[in-house]
Amino acid sequence: MTQRNKGILTVVSGFSGAGKGTIMKELMKKYSEQYALSVSATTRAPRCGETDGVEYFFKSREEFEQMIADEALIEYAQYVGNYYGTPKAYVEEQLNAGKDVILEIEIQGALKVKKRFPDTLLLFVTPPSADELKKRLIGRGTETMDVIESRLARALEEAEGIEEYDYLVNNDVLDECVEEVHELIQNEHYRVSRNIEAINTMRDELKGFKR
Ligand code: 5GP
């Protein structure tokens, strides 16, 4: 039985190159009815093959700063010299429609979301080893060695915040990892604190039997 209450807001973070993007794509493909993936805004340039409105909404610094001023973002952060932020409207709309919404964002943003919405589920994806992480970043072939070095340096900083997360997911075998992420999110629907409304309805109904 699937427990149905309001959508679960989940943040997925992880070292750059850990494979978060691939996991999310697979999850959307397999369970498209259940999940909505938030598309972030960023000031970084599109990588080869990226399309505006699909991977990101690509913005100029001025446009991004206007979104901040308009309070159109749930959170935003700077990462390796660029702004990244989560547009508010889509997330709220999808959660209210009962979808589980996933934000694939870095740690500063994740902690801001958790503070603002304390029932957010925080998942951290890690590759099997640091060596494997470097190999995956180089293999992706989308960044210069310079950028790769900054991302690896930033990875060390990100490791410091892992304690704040709820679950650690090891991305060794992709299919297994996708299933683990799916189960962790779906299990959240059974948490008592997320089912208070159902419990109160049950209580009210039981009152009807009082003698
Ligand atoms: P990339 O440039 O590799 O696409 O993303 C760089 C980092 O920014 C990743 O860790 C990614 O998860 C994070 N990121 C993407 N979108 C957002 C966002 O909306 N807010 C925050 N805080 N981080 C984001």
PDB file of C-alpha atoms in Angstrom, residues 25-209:
ATOM      1  CA  LYS A  25      16.948  11.187 -14.687  1.00  0.00           C
ATOM      2  CA  GLU A  26      16.428   7.464 -14.039  1.00  0.00           C
ATOM      3  CA  LEU A  27      14.065   8.126 -11.150  1.00  0.00           C
ATOM      4  CA  MET A  28      11.945  10.446 -13.325  1.00  0.00           C
ATOM      5  CA  LYS A  29      11.899   7.903 -16.142  1.00  0.00           C
ATOM      6  CA  LYS A  30      10.859   5.030 -13.880  1.00  0.00           C
ATOM      7  CA  TYR A  31       8.410   6.810 -11.608  1.00  0.00           C
ATOM      8  CA  SER A  32       7.344   9.854 -13.605  1.00  0.00           C
ATOM      9  CA  GLU A  33       3.848   9.905 -12.048  1.00  0.00           C
ATOM     10  CA  GLN A  34       5.191  10.272  -8.548  1.00  0.00           C
ATOM     11  CA  TYR A  35       7.975  12.816  -8.770  1.00  0.00           C
ATOM     12  CA  ALA A  36       8.545  16.364  -9.919  1.00  0.00           C
ATOM     13  CA  LEU A  37      12.098  17.576 -10.376  1.00  0.00           C
ATOM     14  CA  SER A  38      12.649  21.245  -9.710  1.00  0.00           C
ATOM     15  CA  VAL A  39      14.564  23.094 -12.439  1.00  0.00           C
ATOM     16  CA  SER A  40      16.981  25.606 -10.901  1.00  0.00           C
ATOM     17  CA  ALA A  41      18.052  28.989 -12.166  1.00  0.00           C
ATOM     18  CA  THR A  42      21.784  29.591 -12.618  1.00  0.00           C
ATOM     19  CA  THR A  43      24.217  32.164 -13.954  1.00  0.00           C
ATOM     20  CA  ARG A  44      26.686  29.519 -15.155  1.00  0.00           C
ATOM     21  CA  ALA A  45      26.995  29.023 -18.903  1.00  0.00           C
ATOM     22  CA  PRO A  46      25.145  26.061 -20.461  1.00  0.00           C
ATOM     23  CA  ARG A  47      27.303  22.988 -21.029  1.00  0.00           C
ATOM     24  CA  CYS A  48      27.281  21.297 -24.386  1.00  0.00           C
ATOM     25  CA  GLY A  49      23.903  19.552 -24.786  1.00  0.00           C
ATOM     26  CA  GLU A  50      22.112  21.531 -22.055  1.00  0.00           C
ATOM     27  CA  THR A  51      18.883  23.327 -22.950  1.00  0.00           C
ATOM     28  CA  ASP A  52      17.367  26.371 -21.270  1.00  0.00           C
ATOM     29  CA  GLY A  53      14.391  25.284 -19.154  1.00  0.00           C
ATOM     30  CA  VAL A  54      15.437  21.609 -19.088  1.00  0.00           C
ATOM     31  CA  GLU A  55      18.625  21.272 -17.024  1.00  0.00           C
ATOM     32  CA  TYR A  56      18.472  24.877 -15.792  1.00  0.00           C
ATOM     33  CA  PHE A  57      16.965  28.255 -16.489  1.00  0.00           C
ATOM     34  CA  PHE A  58      20.078  30.071 -17.647  1.00  0.00           C
ATOM     35  CA  LYS A  59      20.120  33.676 -16.401  1.00  0.00           C
ATOM     36  CA  SER A  60      22.388  36.705 -16.490  1.00  0.00           C
ATOM     37  CA  ARG A  61      23.609  38.022 -13.119  1.00  0.00           C
ATOM     38  CA  GLU A  62      21.172  40.933 -13.405  1.00  0.00           C
ATOM     39  CA  GLU A  63      18.229  38.628 -14.102  1.00  0.00           C
ATOM     40  CA  PHE A  64      19.214  36.375 -11.208  1.00  0.00           C
ATOM     41  CA  GLU A  65      19.552  39.298  -8.813  1.00  0.00           C
ATOM     42  CA  GLN A  66      16.098  40.463  -9.885  1.00  0.00           C
ATOM     43  CA  MET A  67      14.687  37.027  -8.942  1.00  0.00           C
ATOM     44  CA  ILE A  68      16.309  37.404  -5.511  1.00  0.00           C
ATOM     45  CA  ALA A  69      14.771  40.878  -5.114  1.00  0.00           C
ATOM     46  CA  ASP A  70      11.347  39.565  -6.168  1.00  0.00           C
ATOM     47  CA  GLU A  71      11.606  36.762  -3.569  1.00  0.00           C
ATOM     48  CA  ALA A  72      10.975  34.303  -6.371  1.00  0.00           C
ATOM     49  CA  LEU A  73      13.518  31.797  -4.993  1.00  0.00           C
ATOM     50  CA  ILE A  74      13.175  29.350  -2.083  1.00  0.00           C
ATOM     51  CA  GLU A  75      16.928  29.522  -1.621  1.00  0.00           C
ATOM     52  CA  TYR A  76      20.019  30.458  -3.561  1.00  0.00           C
ATOM     53  CA  ALA A  77      23.745  30.020  -3.135  1.00  0.00           C
ATOM     54  CA  GLN A  78      27.021  30.760  -4.881  1.00  0.00           C
ATOM     55  CA  TYR A  79      28.959  27.776  -6.138  1.00  0.00           C
ATOM     56  CA  VAL A  80      32.354  28.052  -7.852  1.00  0.00           C
ATOM     57  CA  GLY A  81      31.689  31.670  -8.855  1.00  0.00           C
ATOM     58  CA  ASN A  82      28.083  31.341 -10.036  1.00  0.00           C
ATOM     59  CA  TYR A  83      24.641  31.792  -8.563  1.00  0.00           C
ATOM     60  CA  TYR A  84      22.277  28.821  -8.311  1.00  0.00           C
ATOM     61  CA  GLY A  85      18.731  29.030  -6.939  1.00  0.00           C
ATOM     62  CA  THR A  86      15.398  27.190  -6.664  1.00  0.00           C
ATOM     63  CA  PRO A  87      12.327  28.928  -8.139  1.00  0.00           C
ATOM     64  CA  LYS A  88       9.527  28.918  -5.573  1.00  0.00           C
ATOM     65  CA  ALA A  89       6.308  28.722  -7.602  1.00  0.00           C
ATOM     66  CA  TYR A  90       6.852  25.314  -9.234  1.00  0.00           C
ATOM     67  CA  VAL A  91       7.878  23.598  -5.990  1.00  0.00           C
ATOM     68  CA  GLU A  92       4.820  24.837  -4.090  1.00  0.00           C
ATOM     69  CA  GLU A  93       2.454  23.956  -6.917  1.00  0.00           C
ATOM     70  CA  GLN A  94       3.763  20.385  -7.245  1.00  0.00           C
ATOM     71  CA  LEU A  95       3.836  19.676  -3.490  1.00  0.00           C
ATOM     72  CA  ASN A  96       0.228  20.818  -3.214  1.00  0.00           C
ATOM     73  CA  ALA A  97      -0.659  18.506  -6.097  1.00  0.00           C
ATOM     74  CA  GLY A  98       0.719  15.615  -3.993  1.00  0.00           C
ATOM     75  CA  LYS A  99       3.911  15.060  -5.988  1.00  0.00           C
ATOM     76  CA  ASP A 100       7.185  14.300  -4.272  1.00  0.00           C
ATOM     77  CA  VAL A 101       9.420  17.172  -5.288  1.00  0.00           C
ATOM     78  CA  ILE A 102      13.162  16.743  -5.631  1.00  0.00           C
ATOM     79  CA  LEU A 103      15.697  19.547  -5.462  1.00  0.00           C
ATOM     80  CA  GLU A 104      19.152  18.640  -6.669  1.00  0.00           C
ATOM     81  CA  ILE A 105      21.154  21.334  -4.917  1.00  0.00           C
ATOM     82  CA  GLU A 106      24.395  21.864  -3.043  1.00  0.00           C
ATOM     83  CA  ILE A 107      24.802  21.930   0.710  1.00  0.00           C
ATOM     84  CA  GLN A 108      24.420  25.633   1.579  1.00  0.00           C
ATOM     85  CA  GLY A 109      21.108  25.684  -0.274  1.00  0.00           C
ATOM     86  CA  ALA A 110      20.046  22.363   1.255  1.00  0.00           C
ATOM     87  CA  LEU A 111      20.524  23.653   4.782  1.00  0.00           C
ATOM     88  CA  LYS A 112      18.562  26.830   3.978  1.00  0.00           C
ATOM     89  CA  VAL A 113      15.671  24.725   2.654  1.00  0.00           C
ATOM     90  CA  LYS A 114      15.761  22.530   5.781  1.00  0.00           C
ATOM     91  CA  LYS A 115      15.619  25.606   8.010  1.00  0.00           C
ATOM     92  CA  ARG A 116      12.682  27.041   6.112  1.00  0.00           C
ATOM     93  CA  PHE A 117      10.845  23.696   5.737  1.00  0.00           C
ATOM     94  CA  PRO A 118      11.971  21.459   8.633  1.00  0.00           C
ATOM     95  CA  ASP A 119      10.253  18.337   7.292  1.00  0.00           C
ATOM     96  CA  THR A 120      12.482  18.295   4.204  1.00  0.00           C
ATOM     97  CA  LEU A 121      14.246  14.971   3.618  1.00  0.00           C
ATOM     98  CA  LEU A 122      17.979  15.395   2.987  1.00  0.00           C
ATOM     99  CA  LEU A 123      19.809  12.718   0.974  1.00  0.00           C
ATOM    100  CA  PHE A 124      23.512  12.795   0.228  1.00  0.00           C
ATOM    101  CA  VAL A 125      24.901  10.832  -2.708  1.00  0.00           C
ATOM    102  CA  THR A 126      28.502   9.697  -2.591  1.00  0.00           C
ATOM    103  CA  PRO A 127      30.647   7.812  -5.098  1.00  0.00           C
ATOM    104  CA  PRO A 128      32.430   4.671  -3.855  1.00  0.00           C
ATOM    105  CA  SER A 129      35.765   6.543  -3.432  1.00  0.00           C
ATOM    106  CA  ALA A 130      37.563   9.856  -4.014  1.00  0.00           C
ATOM    107  CA  ASP A 131      39.544   8.297  -6.874  1.00  0.00           C
ATOM    108  CA  GLU A 132      36.346   7.205  -8.550  1.00  0.00           C
ATOM    109  CA  LEU A 133      34.975  10.737  -8.159  1.00  0.00           C
ATOM    110  CA  LYS A 134      37.975  12.249  -9.948  1.00  0.00           C
ATOM    111  CA  LYS A 135      37.721   9.622 -12.697  1.00  0.00           C
ATOM    112  CA  ARG A 136      34.030  10.386 -13.230  1.00  0.00           C
ATOM    113  CA  LEU A 137      34.653  14.142 -13.401  1.00  0.00           C
ATOM    114  CA  ILE A 138      37.440  13.717 -15.949  1.00  0.00           C
ATOM    115  CA  GLY A 139      35.415  11.129 -17.886  1.00  0.00           C
ATOM    116  CA  ARG A 140      32.492  13.525 -18.200  1.00  0.00           C
ATOM    117  CA  GLY A 141      34.762  15.688 -20.348  1.00  0.00           C
ATOM    118  CA  THR A 142      32.662  18.807 -19.807  1.00  0.00           C
ATOM    119  CA  GLU A 143      35.048  20.832 -17.634  1.00  0.00           C
ATOM    120  CA  THR A 144      38.623  22.031 -17.809  1.00  0.00           C
ATOM    121  CA  MET A 145      41.148  20.534 -15.368  1.00  0.00           C
ATOM    122  CA  ASP A 146      41.053  23.849 -13.512  1.00  0.00           C
ATOM    123  CA  VAL A 147      37.327  23.631 -12.860  1.00  0.00           C
ATOM    124  CA  ILE A 148      37.679  19.949 -11.932  1.00  0.00           C
ATOM    125  CA  GLU A 149      40.304  20.885  -9.319  1.00  0.00           C
ATOM    126  CA  SER A 150      37.976  23.536  -7.816  1.00  0.00           C
ATOM    127  CA  ARG A 151      35.125  21.065  -7.723  1.00  0.00           C
ATOM    128  CA  LEU A 152      37.274  18.465  -5.950  1.00  0.00           C
ATOM    129  CA  ALA A 153      38.401  21.108  -3.451  1.00  0.00           C
ATOM    130  CA  ARG A 154      34.768  22.074  -2.887  1.00  0.00           C
ATOM    131  CA  ALA A 155      33.906  18.385  -2.424  1.00  0.00           C
ATOM    132  CA  LEU A 156      36.119  18.342   0.657  1.00  0.00           C
ATOM    133  CA  GLU A 157      34.171  21.307   2.083  1.00  0.00           C
ATOM    134  CA  GLU A 158      30.871  19.591   1.332  1.00  0.00           C
ATOM    135  CA  ALA A 159      31.936  16.477   3.214  1.00  0.00           C
ATOM    136  CA  GLU A 160      31.945  18.616   6.362  1.00  0.00           C
ATOM    137  CA  GLY A 161      28.189  19.117   6.197  1.00  0.00           C
ATOM    138  CA  ILE A 162      27.170  15.488   5.725  1.00  0.00           C
ATOM    139  CA  GLU A 163      26.174  15.149   9.396  1.00  0.00           C
ATOM    140  CA  GLU A 164      23.213  17.424   8.714  1.00  0.00           C
ATOM    141  CA  TYR A 165      21.749  14.996   6.172  1.00  0.00           C
ATOM    142  CA  ASP A 166      19.251  12.237   6.928  1.00  0.00           C
ATOM    143  CA  TYR A 167      20.631   9.477   4.685  1.00  0.00           C
ATOM    144  CA  LEU A 168      23.797   8.671   2.797  1.00  0.00           C
ATOM    145  CA  VAL A 169      23.389   6.804  -0.516  1.00  0.00           C
ATOM    146  CA  ASN A 170      26.344   5.153  -2.182  1.00  0.00           C
ATOM    147  CA  ASN A 171      26.196   5.431  -5.976  1.00  0.00           C
ATOM    148  CA  ASP A 172      28.156   2.382  -7.025  1.00  0.00           C
ATOM    149  CA  VAL A 173      25.635   0.433  -9.122  1.00  0.00           C
ATOM    150  CA  LEU A 174      23.232   2.957 -10.676  1.00  0.00           C
ATOM    151  CA  ASP A 175      20.044   0.844 -10.747  1.00  0.00           C
ATOM    152  CA  GLU A 176      20.434  -0.140  -7.112  1.00  0.00           C
ATOM    153  CA  CYS A 177      21.070   3.427  -6.114  1.00  0.00           C
ATOM    154  CA  VAL A 178      17.929   4.636  -7.923  1.00  0.00           C
ATOM    155  CA  GLU A 179      15.838   2.044  -6.064  1.00  0.00           C
ATOM    156  CA  GLU A 180      17.380   3.035  -2.734  1.00  0.00           C
ATOM    157  CA  VAL A 181      16.568   6.702  -3.296  1.00  0.00           C
ATOM    158  CA  HIS A 182      13.009   5.785  -4.322  1.00  0.00           C
ATOM    159  CA  GLU A 183      12.487   3.657  -1.199  1.00  0.00           C
ATOM    160  CA  LEU A 184      13.908   6.250   1.153  1.00  0.00           C
ATOM    161  CA  ILE A 185      11.541   8.890  -0.199  1.00  0.00           C
ATOM    162  CA  GLN A 186       8.497   6.600  -0.256  1.00  0.00           C
ATOM    163  CA  ASN A 187       9.143   5.413   3.311  1.00  0.00           C
ATOM    164  CA  GLU A 188       8.831   9.013   4.444  1.00  0.00           C
ATOM    165  CA  HIS A 189       5.127   8.934   3.626  1.00  0.00           C
ATOM    166  CA  TYR A 190       4.650   6.509   6.554  1.00  0.00           C
ATOM    167  CA  ARG A 191       6.199   8.790   9.161  1.00  0.00           C
ATOM    168  CA  VAL A 192       3.674   9.508  11.906  1.00  0.00           C
ATOM    169  CA  SER A 193       4.426  13.228  11.889  1.00  0.00           C
ATOM    170  CA  ARG A 194       3.408  13.380   8.216  1.00  0.00           C
ATOM    171  CA  ASN A 195       0.100  11.638   8.892  1.00  0.00           C
ATOM    172  CA  ILE A 196      -1.324  13.735  11.694  1.00  0.00           C
ATOM    173  CA  GLU A 197      -4.367  14.667   9.625  1.00  0.00           C
ATOM    174  CA  ALA A 198      -5.261  11.015   9.016  1.00  0.00           C
ATOM    175  CA  ILE A 199      -4.754  10.233  12.695  1.00  0.00           C
ATOM    176  CA  ASN A 200      -7.002  13.102  13.747  1.00  0.00           C
ATOM    177  CA  THR A 201      -9.712  11.974  11.329  1.00  0.00           C
ATOM    178  CA  MET A 202      -9.483   8.485  12.823  1.00  0.00           C
ATOM    179  CA  ARG A 203      -9.732   9.940  16.334  1.00  0.00           C
ATOM    180  CA  ASP A 204     -12.825  11.934  15.380  1.00  0.00           C
ATOM    181  CA  GLU A 205     -14.423   8.865  13.863  1.00  0.00           C
ATOM    182  CA  LEU A 206     -13.664   6.808  16.977  1.00  0.00           C
ATOM    183  CA  LYS A 207     -15.299   9.452  19.137  1.00  0.00           C
ATOM    184  CA  GLY A 208     -18.532   8.483  17.423  1.00  0.00           C
ATOM    185  CA  PHE A 209     -18.330   5.076  19.142  1.00  0.00           C
TER     186      PHE A 209
END
